[in-house]
Short mmCIF file of C-alpha atoms in Angstrom, two decimals:
data_model
loop_
_atom_site.label_atom_id
_atom_site.label_comp_id
_atom_site.label_asym_id
_atom_site.label_seq_id
_atom_site.Cartn_x
_atom_site.Cartn_y
_atom_site.Cartn_z
CA MET A 1 22.63 -15.54 43.16
CA LYS A 2 21.57 -13.12 45.83
CA ASN A 3 18.14 -12.51 43.95
CA ILE A 4 17.58 -16.45 43.88
CA TYR A 5 18.25 -16.61 47.77
CA CYS A 6 15.79 -13.73 48.48
CA ILE A 7 12.95 -15.67 46.47
CA LEU A 8 13.64 -18.80 48.25
CA LEU A 9 13.68 -17.01 51.70
CA PHE A 10 10.28 -15.28 50.86
CA THR A 11 8.74 -18.73 49.78
CA ALA A 12 9.64 -20.43 52.84
CA PHE A 13 8.38 -17.47 54.88
CA ILE A 14 4.96 -17.99 53.18
CA LEU A 15 4.76 -21.65 53.41
CA ASN A 16 5.67 -21.48 57.05
CA ALA A 17 2.88 -18.80 57.61
CA CYS A 18 0.20 -20.88 56.00
CA TYR A 19 1.39 -24.06 57.96
CA ASP A 20 1.18 -21.98 61.39
CA ASP A 21 -2.09 -20.73 60.46
CA LYS A 22 -3.80 -24.27 59.84
CA GLY A 23 -6.43 -24.85 62.23
CA ASN A 24 -7.09 -21.06 62.76
CA TYR A 25 -10.40 -21.27 60.29
CA ASN A 26 -13.70 -22.34 61.57
CA TYR A 27 -14.78 -24.29 58.53
CA LYS A 28 -18.57 -25.08 58.43
CA ASP A 29 -20.25 -27.94 56.93
CA ILE A 30 -23.01 -26.11 55.01
CA ASN A 31 -25.43 -28.34 52.78
CA GLU A 32 -25.97 -26.10 49.72
CA ILE A 33 -29.59 -25.89 48.71
CA GLU A 34 -30.47 -26.58 45.08
CA ILE A 35 -33.78 -25.09 43.82
CA SER A 36 -35.35 -26.32 40.69
CA PHE A 37 -38.96 -26.58 39.30
CA GLU A 38 -40.94 -28.87 37.22
CA ASP A 39 -42.06 -28.33 33.50
CA ASP A 40 -38.44 -27.03 32.59
CA ALA A 41 -39.17 -23.99 34.73
CA PHE A 42 -41.38 -22.32 32.09
CA TYR A 43 -45.03 -21.91 32.85
CA THR A 44 -47.81 -20.53 30.80
CA LYS A 45 -51.06 -19.53 32.51
CA THR A 46 -54.10 -17.73 31.77
CA PHE A 47 -55.51 -14.59 33.73
CA GLY A 48 -57.67 -15.75 36.60
CA GLU A 49 -56.25 -19.15 36.95
CA VAL A 50 -54.39 -20.17 39.97
CA LEU A 51 -50.56 -20.71 39.75
CA GLU A 52 -49.22 -23.15 42.12
CA LEU A 53 -45.48 -23.65 42.36
CA ASN A 54 -44.01 -26.52 44.50
CA PRO A 55 -40.12 -26.06 44.36
CA VAL A 56 -37.99 -29.05 43.92
CA LEU A 57 -35.34 -29.28 46.66
CA ASN A 58 -32.22 -31.40 47.06
CA PHE A 59 -33.04 -32.32 50.63
CA ASP A 60 -36.04 -31.71 53.05
CA LEU A 61 -36.11 -28.62 55.05
CA SER A 62 -39.35 -29.14 56.73
CA GLN A 63 -37.72 -30.50 60.04
CA GLU A 64 -35.55 -27.47 60.68
CA GLY A 65 -38.21 -25.18 62.19
CA ASP A 66 -37.35 -21.50 61.83
CA ARG A 67 -34.20 -21.97 60.37
CA TYR A 68 -35.12 -21.13 56.83
CA THR A 69 -37.41 -18.53 55.43
CA TYR A 70 -38.94 -18.12 51.87
CA LEU A 71 -39.61 -15.21 49.73
CA TRP A 72 -41.18 -15.48 46.45
CA LYS A 73 -40.96 -12.51 43.87
CA LEU A 74 -42.46 -11.66 40.42
CA ASN A 75 -40.00 -9.52 38.33
CA ASP A 76 -38.37 -8.59 41.67
CA GLU A 77 -41.53 -7.63 43.49
CA THR A 78 -43.03 -9.60 46.28
CA ARG A 79 -46.66 -9.78 47.72
CA GLU A 80 -48.47 -10.29 50.95
CA GLY A 81 -48.34 -14.10 51.83
CA TRP A 82 -45.52 -14.92 49.21
CA ASP A 83 -43.33 -16.19 52.29
CA GLN A 84 -44.33 -19.88 52.31
CA PRO A 85 -42.54 -22.96 50.91
CA THR A 86 -45.18 -23.29 48.19
CA LEU A 87 -46.51 -20.35 45.96
CA LYS A 88 -50.23 -20.22 45.37
CA TRP A 89 -51.39 -17.34 43.51
CA GLU A 90 -54.83 -16.45 41.83
CA ILE A 91 -53.33 -14.51 39.01
CA ASP A 92 -54.51 -11.09 38.41
CA GLU A 93 -52.32 -9.69 35.90
CA VAL A 94 -51.11 -10.44 32.39
CA VAL A 95 -47.42 -11.15 32.29
CA ASP A 96 -45.23 -11.43 29.21
CA ARG A 97 -42.18 -13.59 29.97
CA GLY A 98 -41.93 -12.75 33.69
CA LYS A 99 -39.48 -13.99 36.11
CA ILE A 100 -40.40 -15.85 39.18
CA SER A 101 -37.94 -16.17 41.86
CA LEU A 102 -37.69 -18.07 45.17
CA GLU A 103 -35.24 -17.02 47.76
CA ILE A 104 -34.43 -19.46 50.68
CA THR A 105 -32.44 -18.05 53.52
CA ASP A 106 -30.52 -20.27 55.89
CA HIS A 107 -30.53 -18.06 59.22
CA LYS A 108 -28.13 -20.25 60.79
CA TYR A 109 -25.20 -19.45 58.46
CA GLY A 110 -26.63 -16.18 57.07
CA VAL A 111 -26.74 -17.73 53.55
CA SER A 112 -29.24 -17.33 50.82
CA TYR A 113 -30.15 -19.49 47.83
CA LEU A 114 -32.16 -18.55 44.69
CA GLY A 115 -34.14 -20.57 41.99
CA TYR A 116 -35.68 -19.00 38.99
CA ALA A 117 -38.79 -19.84 36.71
CA THR A 118 -40.39 -18.25 33.76
CA LEU A 119 -44.01 -17.18 33.80
CA SER A 120 -46.16 -15.94 30.89
CA VAL A 121 -49.83 -15.08 31.67
CA VAL A 122 -52.10 -14.42 28.75
CA GLY A 123 -55.39 -12.55 28.78
CA ILE A 124 -58.67 -14.91 29.31
CA TYR A 125 -59.30 -14.70 25.46
CA GLU A 126 -55.65 -15.18 24.32
CA ASN A 127 -55.43 -18.97 24.97
CA ALA A 128 -53.86 -21.39 22.48
CA ARG A 129 -56.44 -24.14 21.80
CA SER A 130 -59.42 -21.84 21.54
CA TRP A 131 -62.15 -21.43 19.00
CA MET A 132 -64.69 -18.68 18.24
CA ILE A 133 -68.30 -19.72 17.41
CA LEU A 134 -70.71 -17.39 15.58
CA SER A 135 -74.27 -18.59 15.95
CA GLU A 136 -77.96 -17.25 15.65
CA VAL A 137 -80.20 -17.33 18.72
CA GLY A 138 -83.76 -15.78 18.46
CA GLY A 139 -83.02 -14.00 15.28
CA LYS A 140 -79.80 -12.47 16.83
CA SER A 141 -76.16 -12.79 16.20
CA GLN A 142 -74.40 -14.46 19.10
CA LEU A 143 -70.38 -14.76 19.50
CA SER A 144 -69.36 -17.51 21.93
CA TYR A 145 -65.78 -18.66 22.77
CA PHE A 146 -64.53 -22.07 23.82
CA ASN A 147 -60.82 -22.72 25.13
CA MET A 148 -58.92 -25.74 26.59
CA LEU A 149 -57.75 -24.35 29.87
CA GLU A 150 -55.62 -27.49 30.43
CA TYR A 151 -54.77 -30.21 28.02
CA ASP A 152 -52.65 -33.07 28.36
CA SER A 153 -51.25 -33.89 24.87
CA GLU A 154 -49.66 -37.16 25.80
CA VAL A 155 -53.03 -38.69 26.20
CA ASP A 156 -55.07 -36.32 24.11
CA THR A 157 -57.41 -35.43 27.21
CA ILE A 158 -58.89 -32.04 28.06
CA ILE A 159 -58.40 -31.66 31.69
CA SER A 160 -60.29 -28.50 32.13
CA SER A 161 -62.16 -26.13 29.76
CA ARG A 162 -64.32 -23.14 29.59
CA ILE A 163 -67.35 -21.98 27.17
CA THR A 164 -68.37 -18.70 27.13
CA LEU A 165 -71.76 -18.07 25.53
CA ASP A 166 -72.45 -14.33 24.36
CA VAL A 167 -68.75 -13.07 25.03
CA TYR A 168 -69.69 -10.09 23.01
CA GLY A 169 -72.59 -8.92 25.19
CA MET A 170 -70.47 -10.00 28.39
CA ASN A 171 -67.86 -7.46 27.40
CA ASN A 172 -69.85 -4.83 26.02
CA ASP A 173 -72.32 -4.07 28.86
CA GLY A 174 -74.81 -6.16 27.51
CA ALA A 175 -75.17 -4.71 24.01
CA GLU A 176 -76.59 -6.87 21.08
CA LEU A 177 -73.89 -7.83 18.45
CA GLY A 178 -76.48 -7.51 15.61
CA SER A 179 -78.49 -9.92 13.37
CA GLY A 180 -78.18 -12.06 10.37
CA PRO A 181 -74.79 -13.67 11.16
CA ILE A 182 -72.59 -14.74 8.28
CA ALA A 183 -69.10 -15.17 8.97
CA LEU A 184 -65.91 -14.63 11.29
CA GLN A 185 -62.44 -13.48 10.25
CA GLU A 186 -59.53 -12.96 12.54
CA HIS A 187 -57.17 -10.48 11.17
CA PHE A 188 -53.79 -8.75 12.05
CA ARG A 189 -51.42 -5.95 11.62
CA GLU A 190 -47.60 -5.71 11.61
CA GLY A 191 -45.76 -5.39 14.83
CA VAL A 192 -43.99 -2.17 15.86
CA ASP A 193 -41.12 -4.22 16.86
CA TRP A 194 -40.20 -7.89 16.55
CA ASN A 195 -41.01 -8.70 20.28
CA GLU A 196 -44.52 -7.23 20.13
CA ASN A 197 -47.30 -9.82 21.05
CA ILE A 198 -50.14 -9.11 18.63
CA VAL A 199 -53.53 -10.67 19.06
CA GLY A 200 -55.59 -10.43 16.07
CA ASN A 201 -58.86 -8.30 15.78
CA VAL A 202 -61.96 -10.36 15.04
CA CYS A 203 -64.44 -8.98 12.20
CA VAL A 204 -67.83 -10.50 12.52
CA PHE A 205 -69.95 -10.06 9.31
CA GLN A 206 -73.63 -9.91 9.51
CA GLU A 207 -76.47 -8.77 7.54
CA SER A 208 -77.13 -5.90 10.08
CA GLY A 209 -73.60 -4.66 9.27
CA ALA A 210 -70.03 -5.97 10.12
CA VAL A 211 -68.24 -4.97 13.36
CA ASP A 212 -64.62 -5.23 13.97
CA LEU A 213 -63.85 -6.38 17.54
CA SER A 214 -60.58 -6.34 19.91
CA GLY A 215 -59.27 -10.00 19.83
CA VAL A 216 -57.98 -9.32 23.40
CA ASP A 217 -61.48 -8.87 25.18
CA PHE A 218 -64.06 -8.79 22.26
CA THR A 219 -64.94 -5.16 22.85
CA LYS A 220 -66.31 -3.40 19.92
CA GLU A 221 -63.76 -1.08 18.07
CA ILE A 222 -65.71 0.20 14.90
CA ASP A 223 -68.74 -0.44 12.84
CA MET A 224 -67.06 -1.59 9.39
CA ALA A 225 -69.16 1.04 7.76
CA GLU A 226 -66.85 3.67 9.38
CA ALA A 227 -64.05 2.10 7.44
CA PHE A 228 -65.53 3.18 4.07
CA ASP A 229 -65.19 6.35 2.29
CA GLY A 230 -67.88 8.71 3.76
CA GLY A 231 -68.50 6.40 6.76
CA THR A 232 -71.11 4.54 4.64
CA TYR A 233 -71.38 1.38 2.80
CA PRO A 234 -71.98 1.65 -1.07
CA ALA A 235 -75.58 1.56 -1.89
CA GLY A 236 -77.31 -1.79 -0.96
CA VAL A 237 -74.10 -3.44 0.15
CA ILE A 238 -74.00 -6.17 2.76
CA LEU A 239 -70.52 -6.79 3.70
CA GLY A 240 -68.79 -10.19 3.67
CA PRO A 241 -65.40 -11.63 4.33
CA GLY A 242 -62.08 -11.07 2.48
CA THR A 243 -58.61 -10.77 3.24
CA PHE A 244 -56.86 -8.36 5.62
CA MET A 245 -53.15 -7.96 4.61
CA ASP A 246 -50.26 -5.86 5.88
CA TRP A 247 -51.02 -3.18 3.44
CA VAL A 248 -54.07 -3.92 1.41
CA ASP A 249 -57.43 -5.00 2.84
CA ILE A 250 -60.23 -6.39 0.51
CA VAL A 251 -63.77 -7.41 1.44
CA THR A 252 -66.69 -8.70 -0.63
CA ASP A 253 -70.31 -7.95 -0.60
CA GLN A 254 -73.47 -10.10 -1.16
CA GLU A 255 -72.80 -10.27 -4.94
CA GLY A 256 -69.10 -11.12 -4.71
CA ARG A 257 -67.81 -7.71 -5.59
CA LEU A 258 -64.54 -6.62 -4.23
CA TYR A 259 -63.88 -3.41 -2.41
CA SER A 260 -60.32 -2.47 -1.19
CA ARG A 261 -58.31 -0.03 0.71
CA LEU A 262 -54.58 0.69 0.86
CA LYS A 263 -53.38 1.42 4.21
CA SER A 264 -50.87 4.09 5.02
CA VAL A 265 -49.77 2.46 8.20
CA SER A 266 -49.47 -1.23 8.45
CA THR A 267 -49.05 -1.36 12.37
CA VAL A 268 -52.83 -0.29 12.82
CA TYR A 269 -55.82 -2.24 12.02
CA ASN A 270 -58.10 0.20 10.38
CA THR A 271 -56.35 3.16 8.77
CA ASP A 272 -57.57 4.88 5.55
CA TYR A 273 -60.86 3.81 3.89
CA PHE A 274 -62.26 1.33 1.50
CA LEU A 275 -63.25 2.90 -1.72
CA HIS A 276 -66.87 2.42 -3.15
CA THR A 277 -65.75 1.50 -6.53
CA PRO A 278 -65.52 -2.28 -6.94
CA LEU A 279 -62.31 -3.75 -8.20
CA SER A 280 -61.53 -5.26 -11.79
CA CYS A 281 -58.97 -7.71 -12.89
CA THR A 282 -55.90 -6.10 -14.31
CA GLY A 283 -56.39 -5.22 -18.07
CA GLU A 284 -60.30 -5.18 -17.68
CA THR A 285 -62.86 -2.62 -17.20
CA GLU A 286 -65.70 -4.58 -15.84
CA PRO A 287 -65.83 -5.03 -12.14
CA LEU A 288 -65.42 -8.64 -10.86
CA ARG A 289 -68.72 -10.45 -9.71
CA ASN A 290 -69.34 -13.53 -7.89
CA CYS A 291 -65.80 -13.56 -6.12
CA THR A 292 -64.87 -15.60 -3.25
CA VAL A 293 -61.59 -14.55 -1.47
CA ILE A 294 -59.53 -17.44 -0.23
CA PRO A 295 -57.57 -16.60 3.07
CA GLY A 296 -54.09 -18.04 3.79
CA TYR A 297 -50.63 -17.29 4.21
CA TYR A 298 -50.83 -13.70 2.98
CA ARG A 299 -48.00 -12.16 4.90
CA SER A 300 -45.51 -10.54 2.52
CA ASN A 301 -42.45 -12.62 4.00
CA ARG A 302 -44.39 -15.70 3.31
CA THR A 303 -46.44 -15.33 -0.06
CA GLY A 304 -47.52 -11.65 -0.39
CA TYR A 305 -50.77 -12.48 -2.09
CA ASN A 306 -54.39 -14.20 -1.52
CA PHE A 307 -55.98 -15.91 -4.06
CA VAL A 308 -59.44 -14.99 -5.54
CA TYR A 309 -61.93 -17.40 -7.11
CA ASP A 310 -63.74 -15.35 -9.70
CA GLY A 311 -67.20 -17.31 -10.03
CA GLU A 312 -68.33 -15.17 -12.89
CA ASN A 313 -65.52 -16.26 -15.13
CA LYS A 314 -64.75 -19.63 -13.52
CA ARG A 315 -61.01 -18.84 -13.01
CA LEU A 316 -58.40 -18.36 -10.22
CA LEU A 317 -56.90 -14.93 -9.67
CA TYR A 318 -54.58 -13.37 -7.00
CA VAL A 319 -54.33 -10.06 -5.24
CA THR A 320 -51.04 -8.48 -4.25
CA ASN A 321 -50.21 -7.25 -0.68
CA GLY A 322 -47.23 -5.04 -1.60
CA GLY A 323 -44.57 -4.20 0.60
CA THR A 324 -42.47 -6.63 3.12
CA ASN A 325 -41.96 -6.89 6.79
CA TRP A 326 -38.82 -4.68 6.14
CA GLU A 327 -39.75 -2.27 3.67
CA SER A 328 -43.04 -0.47 2.41
CA ASP A 329 -42.64 -0.50 -1.34
CA LEU A 330 -46.41 -0.59 -2.48
CA GLN A 331 -46.02 -0.58 -6.09
CA GLY A 332 -48.84 -2.82 -7.46
CA ALA A 333 -50.46 -3.28 -4.29
CA GLY A 334 -53.95 -4.33 -4.41
CA ARG A 335 -53.88 -5.37 -7.96
CA VAL A 336 -55.96 -8.34 -9.01
CA THR A 337 -54.27 -10.54 -11.54
CA ALA A 338 -55.43 -13.78 -13.40
CA LEU A 339 -53.31 -16.83 -12.82
CA PRO A 340 -52.01 -18.94 -15.93
CA ALA A 341 -53.72 -22.00 -16.75
CA CYS A 342 -51.14 -24.36 -14.68
CA GLY A 343 -47.45 -24.76 -14.13
CA GLU A 344 -45.02 -25.11 -17.13
CA ASN A 345 -44.63 -28.81 -16.43
CA ASP A 346 -48.22 -29.73 -15.89
CA ASP A 347 -50.13 -31.78 -18.47
CA ILE A 348 -53.24 -29.43 -19.08
CA ASP A 349 -55.36 -32.43 -20.22
CA LYS A 350 -54.84 -34.12 -16.74
CA ILE A 351 -55.97 -31.05 -14.68
CA ILE A 352 -58.68 -28.32 -14.53
CA PRO A 353 -57.21 -25.18 -15.79
CA LEU A 354 -57.09 -22.27 -13.35
CA ASN A 355 -57.89 -19.84 -16.01
CA ASP A 356 -61.02 -21.67 -17.07
CA MET A 357 -63.05 -24.00 -14.78
CA LYS A 358 -66.10 -24.05 -16.72
CA GLY A 359 -68.14 -27.00 -16.31
CA TYR A 360 -67.34 -26.93 -12.58
CA GLU A 361 -68.97 -25.63 -9.39
CA LEU A 362 -66.60 -24.63 -6.64
CA LEU A 363 -67.53 -26.08 -3.28
CA LYS A 364 -64.77 -25.14 -1.08
CA ALA A 365 -61.45 -23.41 -1.42
CA THR A 366 -58.84 -22.92 1.05
CA MET A 367 -55.12 -22.29 1.31
CA PHE A 368 -52.47 -24.42 3.25
CA GLY A 369 -48.97 -25.22 3.59
CA PHE A 370 -47.14 -27.84 1.63
CA GLY A 371 -43.98 -27.14 3.87
CA TYR A 372 -42.02 -23.88 3.65
CA PRO A 373 -41.47 -22.46 1.16
CA ASN A 374 -44.04 -24.04 -0.75
CA TYR A 375 -47.89 -23.43 -0.09
CA GLY A 376 -50.99 -24.68 -1.81
CA VAL A 377 -54.53 -23.79 -2.60
CA ALA A 378 -57.02 -26.53 -2.53
CA LEU A 379 -60.00 -26.58 -4.64
CA LEU A 380 -63.01 -28.81 -4.07
CA LEU A 381 -64.99 -28.79 -7.26
CA LYS A 382 -68.30 -30.65 -8.65
CA GLU A 383 -68.39 -31.70 -12.29
CA GLU A 384 -71.58 -30.31 -13.44
CA ALA A 385 -72.15 -32.83 -16.02
CA THR A 386 -71.72 -35.99 -13.90
CA GLY A 387 -71.83 -34.81 -10.23
CA LYS A 388 -68.31 -36.15 -9.37
CA ILE A 389 -66.44 -34.44 -6.88
CA PHE A 390 -62.74 -33.51 -7.43
CA LEU A 391 -60.03 -32.30 -5.37
CA GLN A 392 -57.42 -30.13 -7.12
CA ARG A 393 -54.47 -29.11 -5.25
CA VAL A 394 -52.23 -26.32 -6.40
CA LYS A 395 -48.66 -26.28 -5.35
CA ILE A 396 -47.15 -22.73 -5.23
CA THR A 397 -44.20 -20.87 -4.15
CA GLY A 398 -42.90 -17.36 -4.36
CA SER A 399 -43.26 -14.15 -2.06
CA ASN A 400 -43.34 -10.34 -2.64
CA ALA A 401 -46.79 -10.54 -4.28
CA LYS A 402 -45.89 -12.98 -7.42
CA PRO A 403 -47.05 -16.71 -7.17
CA ARG A 404 -45.41 -19.19 -9.19
CA ILE A 405 -47.42 -22.55 -9.86
CA LEU A 406 -45.02 -25.52 -9.38
CA GLU A 407 -47.46 -28.41 -9.72
CA ILE A 408 -51.24 -29.13 -9.86
CA PHE A 409 -52.60 -32.50 -8.56
CA LYS A 410 -56.15 -33.59 -9.60
CA ASP A 411 -58.04 -36.46 -7.96
CA GLU A 412 -61.47 -37.55 -7.75
CA VAL A 413 -63.17 -37.89 -4.27
CA ILE A 414 -64.73 -41.40 -4.08
CA GLY A 415 -67.46 -42.71 -1.70
CA LEU A 416 -69.23 -39.55 -0.38
CA PRO A 417 -72.81 -40.40 -0.42
CA GLY A 418 -73.85 -36.63 -1.39
CA ILE A 419 -72.65 -33.27 -2.04
CA PRO A 420 -70.71 -32.10 0.98
CA THR A 421 -72.06 -28.99 2.26
CA VAL A 422 -69.07 -28.41 4.75
CA SER A 423 -65.59 -29.43 4.38
CA ALA A 424 -62.13 -28.67 6.31
CA LEU A 425 -58.49 -29.02 5.62
CA PRO A 426 -55.61 -28.70 8.22
CA LEU A 427 -53.62 -25.83 7.93
CA ASN A 428 -50.08 -27.39 7.66
CA GLY A 429 -48.98 -30.22 5.39
CA PRO A 430 -52.32 -32.03 5.80
CA GLU A 431 -52.60 -35.76 5.66
CA TYR A 432 -56.40 -35.75 5.77
CA MET A 433 -59.39 -33.72 4.60
CA PHE A 434 -62.91 -33.94 5.98
CA PHE A 435 -66.40 -33.57 4.54
CA ALA A 436 -69.67 -33.28 5.92
CA VAL A 437 -72.72 -34.67 4.54
CA ASP A 438 -75.91 -34.39 6.50
CA LYS A 439 -75.24 -35.79 9.95
CA ASN A 440 -71.87 -37.45 9.01
CA VAL A 441 -68.29 -36.41 8.72
CA TYR A 442 -66.09 -38.27 6.24
CA CYS A 443 -62.36 -38.72 6.15
CA LEU A 444 -60.15 -38.55 2.89
CA ASP A 445 -56.73 -40.04 3.38
CA LEU A 446 -54.56 -37.64 1.43
CA ASN A 447 -51.66 -40.20 1.25
CA ASN A 448 -53.87 -42.79 -0.14
CA ILE A 449 -56.21 -40.35 -2.33
CA THR A 450 -57.38 -42.87 -4.78
CA LYS A 451 -59.13 -44.89 -1.93
CA PRO A 452 -62.73 -44.05 -0.91
CA VAL A 453 -63.60 -41.73 1.83
CA THR A 454 -64.49 -43.34 5.26
CA LEU A 455 -66.86 -42.40 7.75
CA TYR A 456 -65.26 -40.51 10.60
CA LYS A 457 -68.11 -39.58 13.02
CA SER A 458 -71.83 -39.37 13.01
CA PHE A 459 -73.92 -36.92 14.81
CA ASP A 460 -77.49 -36.65 15.93
CA ALA A 461 -78.01 -33.33 13.81
CA ASN A 462 -76.69 -32.01 10.67
CA VAL A 463 -73.18 -30.57 10.52
CA VAL A 464 -73.21 -27.04 9.63
CA ALA A 465 -69.62 -25.82 10.36
CA MET A 466 -66.13 -27.48 10.68
CA ASN A 467 -62.85 -25.94 11.41
CA ALA A 468 -59.46 -27.71 11.27
CA GLU A 469 -57.09 -24.94 10.98
CA SER A 470 -55.37 -25.01 14.35
CA GLU A 471 -51.87 -23.68 13.72
CA THR A 472 -50.44 -25.28 16.90
CA TYR A 473 -50.02 -28.81 18.04
CA SER A 474 -49.70 -30.30 14.45
CA CYS A 475 -53.20 -29.32 13.60
CA ALA A 476 -54.42 -31.96 15.66
CA HIS A 477 -58.10 -30.84 16.40
CA MET A 478 -61.01 -30.10 14.27
CA ALA A 479 -63.92 -28.04 15.81
CA VAL A 480 -67.57 -29.13 14.49
CA GLY A 481 -70.82 -27.31 14.99
CA LEU A 482 -74.30 -28.75 14.43
CA GLU A 483 -77.55 -27.27 13.33
CA ASN A 484 -78.95 -27.97 16.93
CA GLY A 485 -76.17 -25.64 18.37
CA GLU A 486 -74.00 -28.36 19.78
CA PHE A 487 -70.20 -27.82 19.56
CA TYR A 488 -67.58 -30.65 19.46
CA ILE A 489 -63.91 -31.00 19.36
CA LEU A 490 -62.52 -33.99 17.42
CA MET A 491 -59.02 -35.30 17.41
CA ILE A 492 -57.91 -35.79 13.99
CA TYR A 493 -53.97 -36.28 14.30
CA GLY A 494 -53.39 -39.94 12.93
CA ALA A 495 -57.17 -40.00 12.07
CA LYS A 496 -56.97 -43.51 10.22
CA ASN A 497 -55.64 -45.21 13.48
CA LEU A 498 -57.99 -43.60 16.03
CA SER A 499 -60.62 -45.63 17.91
CA GLU A 500 -64.20 -44.43 18.15
CA GLU A 501 -63.68 -43.47 21.81
CA GLU A 502 -60.36 -41.48 20.80
CA LYS A 503 -62.03 -39.29 18.22
CA VAL A 504 -64.15 -36.71 20.41
CA ILE A 505 -62.47 -35.05 22.98
CA TYR A 506 -65.17 -32.52 23.77
CA PRO A 507 -67.61 -33.34 25.34
CA LYS A 508 -66.16 -36.33 26.86
CA HIS A 509 -67.01 -39.32 25.00
CA GLY A 510 -70.35 -40.91 26.07
CA ALA A 511 -71.45 -37.90 27.78
CA ALA A 512 -74.77 -36.13 27.19
CA TYR A 513 -74.39 -32.84 25.69
CA PRO A 514 -75.08 -30.24 28.28
CA ALA A 515 -78.42 -28.26 27.33
CA GLU A 516 -77.07 -25.10 28.60
CA GLU A 517 -74.03 -25.10 26.20
CA ARG A 518 -76.19 -25.09 22.94
CA MET A 519 -75.65 -22.09 20.87
CA GLY A 520 -78.46 -21.62 18.74
CA ARG A 521 -77.93 -22.27 15.02
CA ILE A 522 -74.20 -22.43 14.56
CA VAL A 523 -73.15 -20.36 11.46
CA ASP A 524 -69.37 -20.24 11.47
CA ILE A 525 -66.25 -21.75 13.65
CA LYS A 526 -62.87 -20.09 13.57
CA TYR A 527 -59.78 -21.34 15.49
CA LYS A 528 -58.31 -18.28 17.17
CA GLN A 529 -54.91 -18.12 15.88
CA LEU A 530 -53.09 -15.68 18.06
CA ASP A 531 -50.64 -15.12 15.28
CA HIS A 532 -50.32 -13.53 11.79
CA TRP A 533 -52.60 -16.04 9.73
CA ASN A 534 -55.50 -14.63 8.04
CA TYR A 535 -58.25 -17.06 9.28
#
């Protein structure tokens, strides 16, 4: 009972103390500042662009004189002039997921408030929505670069863009790239860690000799002859494109022979040497000839192989990468193996057997995604006896270097007025395929493949290059190069529903093509993937 009495007495004392102290505190009516930013507080910019941030506040501070001060910081460091309500900065450094902070201090009450945004700044040649263009000007190779600086995806409009002619000369002290341009190929290496941002190298194949360039600034890294054993090409060889995988690289020559190297380090672009001995198919002794390497989803955690079309024997092969992203087991790496005629459930009488395509001429081959984990290779074939054009899509799955054929679809392409010299297929789950005949581009609706192609766009000169392999933005764009050096970007997402005015997004519809932007004779166009795809 005594203990209960003491507790009650103590409680009464506390309550009385609180009551007596009521009114002794000087409470302040402080309006707390809430700082937010547009675009979900995440900004992606390019080196050299201007970043302008206007914070969104919950009430107006402009009428308060010197009561409030502002301090902007990038990764906890400020700069001269970063003490204004708005940040305006001509970006002069590359930033990987940086933190922009704004501190507003209320000097009347000595209180500070913070707001944060995330900023990533890429190099001037590391933009999404960008293309590399290889052309011939005055007998010399020229590499150019086009990118959309600002793009409004809601209305499919390029707000600002930049085209850089002779980007190689600009970044290599005016040096010449070479002559006799053949093709471009972007290629990658494995990352040292999962967070590493890898920008692929760019290999330029040309009759004067292939060169490998940094994808970050297009500076020359090596002549590809240095990547061969002894520092020289095999006698008489002019190097052509192939596949650059994690562990195995394969290139072709002008006769379609294959040369390979097995890399000892997958995190470096050019390690070890290509051998001078051309490859043969597994179980055969004669070197393969007249081959075309079909680039695609080669990564070992995706497929682990690349397809090869053997034009001498009219069959489809595959070459293994070996290893995975988590291990380096190279057993069987670089082996070239023949595919079976078809999948186990295919009716061989309704398809063109993959191990015997005699009677057909391959016009185009490309690899694409049916939707993970299934991939595909599209073969555009002309029947030699009739001149008919067929599209055969091979649905495959499997990784760790062993493809498995799931199903083959063979369809005649109806309505083309001639043999297409150029064709293009979007990279992911494509709904359309495009063909160029002379000055015209035609569209095939893959969801209504029995219907004839439709005329999509006509130009003033022959179409000589097309590329629809833009990995981002639902493969919405296709680049087109003309014989007269003009370069266009077409909108192809939802192609059948687009009006004529909506199809051309660069240059602006109806505008005359700027003469100063013509690139000579365009040879090849590649979308700059900025990721691990072998294009």
